[in-house]
Each structure stands twice: as C-alpha cells, then as structure tokens.
Amino acid sequence: MADIFQKLFIVGTMTACLLLDYGLYALVLINAVAGLLCIIFKLVCIKRYTKQTVAWSYSSKTELKSLASYSGWVTVIALAQRCIFNLAPTILGITSGTVSIAILGIAMTIEGYCFTFANALNGIFLPKVMRILIKEDGNILPLMIRVGRIQLLVIAFIIIGFICFGNQFIYLWVGEDFKASYICAVLLIIPSLFHLPQTIGSEAIYAQNKVKQLAIVFVVMAICNIIGAFILSPSLGALGICISICFVYLIRTIGFDLILWKQIKINICDFFRSSFGSLLPSLLGIVLIGFIIAYLIHPGTWFKLIIDIILFAIVYWGALYVFGMNSEEKNLIMTPFRRFLRFCK
C-alpha cells in the first residue's frame, strides 16, 4: 500500500505542479517528499503493529561479518538492476538522440507501474518461507505453486490488457508521435510474466543466503545488456535498447531458475507445469478475444477505452473462473462478493 501510494502521490502532485507551471526543482522535491513519507509510514506501521524494538547496545562481530557479506551481495544486485534502466538513456544519448530517449522514457514509465502493481506480494511471504525451510519439511514447492498461480492471474491481466489496449492508451496519453513506445513497453513487461510469479523462489534464495549466486546472474545480465544496447541502439534506437533488456531479462529468469533447481532443490519444471500449464490455454484464448474487442470497438476517446477495458476485465476473469481456476482460487475470488452481499443484507 505504501509503495502504490508513493507512485500515485508522485503522479498526482507532479501533474498539479506541471499545470501550475512549477519548475524542475519542484518535481525533484516531490520525489524526495514522497520517498520520505513512504519511509515514515512504514516506520509507523512497524512501531504500531509489531513488537520490534531497537537494542542500541547489542554487538556481535560474527553477525556483523555475516551481515556485511550478505548486504554486499545485495548491493551488487541493486547496482546491476540500476544498470538496466539508469544507463539506457545515457547510451541512447550517445548512439541515437533525444527523440529515442523520450520514447524510451514513456515505455520505462509504463513498465515501472506494471511492475509496482504486479509485484505487490513481493516480500510478504519471507517469514513463511523461513518457517518452512527451518521448522517444517523444507518443501516450499506447494506454496510456490499456490502463490505463483495467484500472481500469474494478476500479472497476466495487466500484461495482456496492455498488449491489447496499450497502443490506444499511448495514443490518447501522449499522442501519435510516441506510438513506438507501445512495442517498447511490451518488450519490457513481457519477461515479468515468467519472472514475477516466482516470488516464493526469490524469497527462498534470500532465506538460504544464496544471494552471491543471484548477484552473479544479475552482473552477467547487466554486462550483456550494456553490450547489446550499444550494438542495437545505433540502428534501432529505443527499440534496440528494449530488445536488449527483454533478452537479458529472460537470461535473468533462466539463471534464477537454475539457482532454484541446483541450489534450493526446487523442481522448477513442476512449478511451470502446475502454474502455467493449466492457465496458458485460457490466457492465449483471452489474448485473441482482447484483440477482437480492441479491433471491433477501436476506442478513439478515453471513455471508449475505459469501456473496452471493463469489457476485457469481465471476459478475462469470467473465462479464467470457468476454465482456469481451481476451487481454492475461485473461493478467493468469491469471498469478497459473499461478504459484500452479507453486508448489504
């Protein structure tokens, strides 16, 4: 909630500042204030809803050494991730030009919002993963499949929806001049369909302190992206950068799965078979229906686009409820409706 609020706060306040003709300093200040408010909110939640306190006098050289090693590799992962998007505009500035930077900026913004909403469950299962690995049988595959299927339902809804209606959305949002941002954004968000449903596997890697192996994967990803970007961007501009990022993100997912298979001993084939296998036919059919909806109605205004998206949402969740979801997932969908009906009575 804090992360989503931060994004919405930034969008809302930046829009107001731009309409009121405020300058660059105001926009930078908004980012700083939003980040600070997010941190304060999280600290208040920790103090109010948990029993955690700070032991200022505690000291342990062994734990400090372990923490330094762990934090060091986590920092390497963070820096490698930064190399993907932070260096992309610089590379485009060297090899292409400002137009390509603007096109990439639109695509990166869309990717950022898709990632924020699709990654909402990230981090909340770490305690449960730790408990399974330490106190229980150590088999996290059932939990990984259960959570992965739910995340896949949400992520596929966002990605398929953008694939079907994103072209019109970008046209209405920024105009015809930025139509190339559509295919760029699609390339950036497609890898998330395969990576984000594996949240539990990511938690297991951190819980078992396999961050060094993960850091190596991310460093290879960053290096390959820099090389690919310099090769593709001179002739393809922003599209070349996005092709490179899409390719290295798929490499990251493959490396990630190898760590889960070799180091954590998770049967990753069973995971994909149980999560993607049963949902993929329905998802492919929904993609076709989504394109038919977009083609037949072909929205030219925001109102028509919203109607299209609502119709797509009904088709998406209805089709998956009938053909894709298991009984537990159906119950998860219907529980809020049952509570609402009981409340109305």
Coordinates of C-alpha atoms in Angstrom, one line a residue:
M1 CA 0.0 0.0 0.0
A2 CA 2.8 2.4 0.8
D3 CA 4.6 1.8 -2.5
I4 CA 1.4 2.2 -4.5
F5 CA 0.5 5.3 -2.6
Q6 CA 4.0 6.7 -3.3
K7 CA 3.5 6.2 -7.0
L8 CA 0.0 7.7 -7.0
F9 CA 1.2 10.7 -4.9
I10 CA 4.1 11.4 -7.3
V11 CA 1.8 11.3 -10.3
G12 CA -0.9 13.5 -8.8
T13 CA 1.4 16.1 -7.3
M14 CA 3.7 16.2 -10.4
T15 CA 0.6 16.7 -12.6
A16 CA -0.6 19.6 -10.4
C17 CA 2.9 21.2 -10.4
L18 CA 3.2 21.0 -14.2
L19 CA -0.3 22.5 -14.6
L20 CA 0.7 25.3 -12.2
D21 CA 4.0 25.9 -14.2
Y22 CA 6.3 25.0 -11.4
G23 CA 9.9 24.2 -12.4
L24 CA 12.3 21.3 -12.2
Y25 CA 13.2 21.8 -8.5
A26 CA 9.6 21.2 -7.5
L27 CA 9.4 17.9 -9.4
V28 CA 12.6 16.7 -7.7
L29 CA 11.3 17.8 -4.3
I30 CA 8.1 15.8 -4.9
N31 CA 10.1 12.6 -5.4
A32 CA 12.1 13.3 -2.2
V33 CA 9.0 14.1 -0.1
A34 CA 7.1 11.0 -1.5
G35 CA 10.0 8.7 -0.6
L36 CA 10.3 10.3 2.9
L37 CA 6.6 9.9 3.5
C38 CA 6.7 6.3 2.4
I39 CA 9.6 5.5 4.8
I40 CA 7.8 7.3 7.7
F41 CA 4.6 5.4 7.1
K42 CA 6.5 2.1 7.1
L43 CA 8.2 3.0 10.4
V44 CA 4.9 3.9 12.0
C45 CA 3.5 0.6 10.9
I46 CA 6.4 -1.3 12.4
K47 CA 6.1 0.6 15.7
R48 CA 2.3 0.4 15.9
Y49 CA 1.6 -3.2 14.6
T50 CA 4.7 -5.1 15.7
K51 CA 6.6 -5.6 18.9
Q52 CA 10.0 -4.9 17.4
T53 CA 12.4 -2.6 19.3
V54 CA 15.9 -1.4 18.7
A55 CA 18.7 -2.8 21.0
W56 CA 21.2 0.1 20.7
S57 CA 23.8 -1.6 22.9
Y58 CA 23.8 -5.0 21.1
S59 CA 27.0 -6.0 19.4
S60 CA 28.2 -9.2 17.6
K61 CA 31.3 -9.4 15.3
T62 CA 30.1 -12.7 13.8
E63 CA 26.7 -11.3 12.9
L64 CA 28.2 -8.1 11.6
K65 CA 30.6 -10.0 9.3
S66 CA 27.7 -12.2 8.1
L67 CA 25.5 -9.1 7.6
A68 CA 28.2 -7.2 5.7
S69 CA 28.7 -10.1 3.3
Y70 CA 25.0 -10.5 2.7
S71 CA 24.5 -6.8 2.3
G72 CA 27.4 -6.5 0.0
W73 CA 26.0 -9.0 -2.5
V74 CA 22.5 -7.5 -2.2
T75 CA 24.1 -4.1 -3.1
V76 CA 25.7 -5.7 -6.1
I77 CA 22.3 -7.0 -7.2
A78 CA 20.8 -3.5 -6.7
L79 CA 23.6 -1.8 -8.7
A80 CA 23.2 -4.4 -11.5
Q81 CA 19.5 -3.7 -11.6
R82 CA 20.2 0.0 -11.8
C83 CA 22.5 -0.6 -14.8
I84 CA 19.5 -1.7 -16.8
F85 CA 17.4 1.4 -16.9
N86 CA 19.7 4.1 -15.5
L87 CA 22.3 3.6 -18.2
A88 CA 19.8 3.2 -21.0
P89 CA 19.1 6.9 -21.6
T90 CA 22.8 7.7 -21.5
I91 CA 23.5 5.0 -24.1
L92 CA 20.7 6.4 -26.3
G93 CA 22.1 9.8 -25.9
I94 CA 25.4 8.6 -27.2
T95 CA 24.1 6.4 -30.0
S96 CA 20.7 7.8 -31.1
G97 CA 19.2 11.0 -29.9
T98 CA 16.7 12.9 -27.7
V99 CA 13.6 11.5 -29.5
S100 CA 14.6 7.9 -28.7
I101 CA 15.2 8.9 -25.1
A102 CA 11.7 10.3 -24.9
I103 CA 10.2 7.2 -26.5
L104 CA 12.1 5.0 -24.0
G105 CA 11.0 7.2 -21.1
I106 CA 7.4 6.5 -21.8
A107 CA 8.0 2.8 -22.1
M108 CA 10.0 2.8 -18.9
T109 CA 7.3 4.6 -17.0
I110 CA 4.7 2.1 -18.1
E111 CA 7.0 -0.8 -17.1
G112 CA 7.5 0.8 -13.7
Y113 CA 3.8 1.0 -12.9
C114 CA 3.1 -2.5 -14.2
F115 CA 5.9 -3.8 -12.0
T116 CA 4.7 -2.0 -8.9
F117 CA 1.1 -3.4 -9.2
A118 CA 2.2 -6.9 -10.3
N119 CA 4.9 -7.1 -7.6
A120 CA 2.6 -6.2 -4.7
L121 CA 3.0 -9.6 -3.0
N122 CA 6.8 -9.4 -3.0
G123 CA 8.4 -9.7 0.4
I124 CA 5.3 -10.6 2.5
F125 CA 5.9 -14.4 2.3
L126 CA 9.6 -14.4 3.6
P127 CA 8.6 -15.3 7.2
K128 CA 6.5 -18.3 6.0
V129 CA 9.3 -19.4 3.7
M130 CA 11.8 -19.2 6.5
R131 CA 9.4 -21.3 8.7
I132 CA 9.0 -24.0 6.1
L133 CA 12.8 -24.2 5.4
I134 CA 13.8 -24.3 9.1
K135 CA 11.0 -25.8 11.1
E136 CA 8.9 -27.8 8.7
D137 CA 9.7 -30.2 5.9
G138 CA 11.7 -27.7 3.8
N139 CA 9.4 -28.3 0.7
I140 CA 8.3 -24.9 -0.5
L141 CA 7.1 -26.0 -3.9
P142 CA 3.4 -26.3 -2.9
L143 CA 3.5 -22.7 -1.6
M144 CA 5.4 -21.5 -4.6
I145 CA 2.8 -23.1 -7.0
R146 CA -0.1 -21.7 -4.9
V147 CA 1.2 -18.1 -4.7
G148 CA 2.6 -18.3 -8.3
R149 CA -0.8 -19.1 -9.8
I150 CA -2.4 -16.2 -8.0
Q151 CA 0.4 -13.8 -9.1
L152 CA 0.2 -15.1 -12.6
L153 CA -3.6 -14.3 -12.7
V154 CA -2.9 -10.7 -11.7
I155 CA 0.2 -10.2 -13.8
A156 CA -1.3 -11.7 -16.9
F157 CA -4.3 -9.5 -16.5
I158 CA -2.1 -6.4 -16.5
I159 CA 0.2 -7.5 -19.3
I160 CA -2.5 -9.0 -21.7
G161 CA -4.6 -5.9 -21.1
F162 CA -1.7 -3.6 -22.1
I163 CA -0.9 -5.8 -25.1
C164 CA -4.5 -5.5 -26.4
F165 CA -5.2 -1.9 -25.5
G166 CA -1.8 -0.3 -24.8
N167 CA -1.5 1.1 -28.3
Q168 CA -4.7 3.1 -28.0
F169 CA -3.7 4.1 -24.4
I170 CA -0.4 5.6 -25.5
Y171 CA -2.1 7.4 -28.4
L172 CA -4.6 9.0 -26.1
W173 CA -2.0 9.7 -23.4
V174 CA 1.0 11.2 -25.4
G175 CA -0.1 11.3 -29.0
E176 CA 0.9 9.7 -32.3
D177 CA 4.5 10.8 -32.1
F178 CA 5.2 8.3 -29.3
K179 CA 3.4 5.3 -30.9
A180 CA 6.8 3.4 -30.9
S181 CA 6.6 3.4 -27.1
Y182 CA 3.9 0.7 -27.3
I183 CA 6.1 -2.1 -28.7
C184 CA 9.0 -0.9 -26.4
A185 CA 6.8 -1.2 -23.4
V186 CA 5.5 -4.6 -24.4
L187 CA 9.1 -5.8 -24.7
L188 CA 9.9 -4.5 -21.2
I189 CA 6.9 -6.1 -19.5
I190 CA 6.7 -9.5 -21.2
P191 CA 9.6 -11.1 -19.2
S192 CA 7.7 -10.2 -16.0
L193 CA 5.1 -12.7 -16.9
F194 CA 7.6 -15.5 -16.3
H195 CA 9.7 -14.0 -13.5
L196 CA 7.3 -12.3 -11.1
P197 CA 5.1 -15.5 -10.4
Q198 CA 8.2 -17.0 -8.8
T199 CA 8.1 -14.7 -5.8
I200 CA 8.4 -17.6 -3.3
G201 CA 11.5 -18.9 -5.1
S202 CA 13.1 -15.4 -4.7
E203 CA 12.3 -15.4 -1.0
A204 CA 13.9 -18.9 -0.7
I205 CA 17.1 -17.6 -2.3
Y206 CA 17.4 -14.8 0.2
A207 CA 16.3 -17.0 3.1
Q208 CA 19.0 -19.6 2.3
N209 CA 21.6 -16.9 1.7
K210 CA 22.2 -17.7 -2.0
V211 CA 22.5 -14.1 -2.9
K212 CA 26.1 -14.5 -4.1
Q213 CA 24.9 -16.8 -6.9
L214 CA 22.0 -14.4 -7.7
A215 CA 24.4 -11.4 -7.8
I216 CA 26.5 -13.2 -10.4
V217 CA 23.4 -13.7 -12.5
F218 CA 22.5 -10.0 -12.2
V219 CA 26.0 -8.9 -13.1
V220 CA 26.0 -11.1 -16.2
M221 CA 22.6 -9.6 -17.1
A222 CA 23.9 -6.0 -16.7
I223 CA 27.0 -6.6 -18.8
C224 CA 25.1 -8.4 -21.6
N225 CA 22.6 -5.5 -21.6
I226 CA 25.3 -2.9 -22.0
I227 CA 26.9 -4.8 -24.8
G228 CA 23.5 -5.5 -26.5
A229 CA 22.4 -1.9 -26.1
F230 CA 25.5 -0.5 -27.8
I231 CA 25.1 -3.0 -30.6
L232 CA 21.4 -2.5 -31.3
S233 CA 20.6 1.2 -30.4
P234 CA 22.6 2.9 -33.2
S235 CA 20.3 1.4 -35.8
L236 CA 17.1 0.7 -33.9
G237 CA 17.1 3.5 -31.2
A238 CA 14.8 2.9 -28.2
L239 CA 13.5 -0.3 -29.8
G240 CA 17.1 -1.7 -29.8
I241 CA 17.5 -0.9 -26.1
C242 CA 14.2 -2.6 -25.3
I243 CA 15.0 -5.7 -27.3
S244 CA 18.3 -5.9 -25.4
I245 CA 16.5 -5.5 -22.0
C246 CA 13.9 -8.1 -22.9
F247 CA 16.6 -10.6 -23.9
V248 CA 18.7 -10.1 -20.7
Y249 CA 15.6 -10.3 -18.5
L250 CA 14.9 -13.7 -20.0
I251 CA 18.5 -14.6 -19.3
R252 CA 18.0 -13.5 -15.7
T253 CA 14.9 -15.7 -15.3
I254 CA 16.8 -18.7 -16.7
G255 CA 19.7 -18.1 -14.3
F256 CA 17.3 -17.5 -11.4
D257 CA 15.6 -20.9 -12.2
L258 CA 18.9 -22.7 -12.3
I259 CA 19.7 -21.4 -8.8
L260 CA 16.3 -22.7 -7.6
W261 CA 16.9 -26.0 -9.2
K262 CA 20.6 -26.6 -8.3
Q263 CA 20.9 -24.7 -5.0
I264 CA 17.5 -24.7 -3.4
K265 CA 16.5 -28.1 -4.9
I266 CA 13.1 -26.9 -6.2
N267 CA 11.7 -28.9 -9.2
I268 CA 11.2 -25.8 -11.3
C269 CA 9.6 -27.9 -14.1
D270 CA 6.8 -29.0 -11.8
F271 CA 6.3 -25.3 -10.9
F272 CA 5.8 -24.3 -14.5
R273 CA 3.7 -27.3 -15.3
S274 CA 1.3 -26.7 -12.3
S275 CA 1.1 -22.9 -12.7
F276 CA 1.5 -22.0 -16.4
G277 CA 0.4 -25.4 -17.8
S278 CA -3.3 -25.2 -16.8
L279 CA -3.7 -21.5 -17.3
L280 CA -1.8 -21.0 -20.6
P281 CA -4.6 -22.3 -22.9
S282 CA -7.1 -19.9 -21.3
L283 CA -4.7 -17.0 -21.4
L284 CA -4.0 -17.5 -25.1
G285 CA -7.7 -17.5 -25.9
I286 CA -8.2 -14.3 -23.8
V287 CA -5.4 -12.6 -25.8
L288 CA -7.4 -13.4 -29.0
I289 CA -10.6 -12.1 -27.5
G290 CA -8.9 -9.0 -26.3
F291 CA -7.6 -8.1 -29.7
I292 CA -11.1 -8.7 -31.2
I293 CA -12.6 -6.3 -28.6
A294 CA -9.9 -3.7 -29.4
Y295 CA -10.4 -4.1 -33.1
L296 CA -14.2 -4.1 -33.2
I297 CA -14.7 -1.1 -30.9
H298 CA -11.5 0.7 -31.6
P299 CA -11.7 3.4 -29.0
G300 CA -11.0 7.0 -30.0
T301 CA -11.7 8.6 -26.6
W302 CA -10.9 7.9 -23.0
F303 CA -14.5 6.9 -22.4
K304 CA -14.5 4.2 -25.1
L305 CA -11.1 2.9 -23.9
I306 CA -12.4 2.6 -20.3
I307 CA -15.5 0.7 -21.6
D308 CA -13.2 -1.6 -23.6
I309 CA -11.0 -2.3 -20.5
I310 CA -14.1 -3.0 -18.4
L311 CA -15.4 -5.4 -21.0
F312 CA -12.0 -7.1 -21.2
A313 CA -11.8 -7.5 -17.4
I314 CA -15.2 -9.2 -17.4
V315 CA -14.1 -11.6 -20.2
Y316 CA -10.7 -12.2 -18.5
W317 CA -11.9 -13.1 -15.0
G318 CA -15.0 -14.8 -16.3
A319 CA -13.1 -17.1 -18.6
L320 CA -10.4 -17.9 -16.1
Y321 CA -13.0 -18.6 -13.4
V322 CA -14.8 -21.1 -15.6
F323 CA -11.8 -22.7 -17.4
G324 CA -8.6 -21.9 -15.5
M325 CA -9.0 -21.5 -11.7
N326 CA -9.1 -24.3 -9.2
S327 CA -11.6 -24.4 -6.3
E328 CA -9.3 -22.5 -3.9
E329 CA -8.7 -19.7 -6.4
K330 CA -12.5 -19.5 -7.1
N331 CA -13.2 -19.2 -3.4
L332 CA -10.6 -16.5 -3.1
I333 CA -12.4 -14.5 -5.8
M334 CA -15.9 -15.1 -4.5
T335 CA -15.2 -14.5 -0.8
P336 CA -15.3 -10.6 -1.1
F337 CA -18.6 -10.8 -3.0
R338 CA -20.2 -13.0 -0.4
R339 CA -19.0 -10.7 2.4
F340 CA -20.4 -7.7 0.4
L341 CA -23.8 -9.4 0.0
R342 CA -24.0 -10.3 3.7
F343 CA -23.1 -6.7 4.5
C344 CA -25.9 -5.4 2.2
K345 CA -28.4 -7.7 3.9

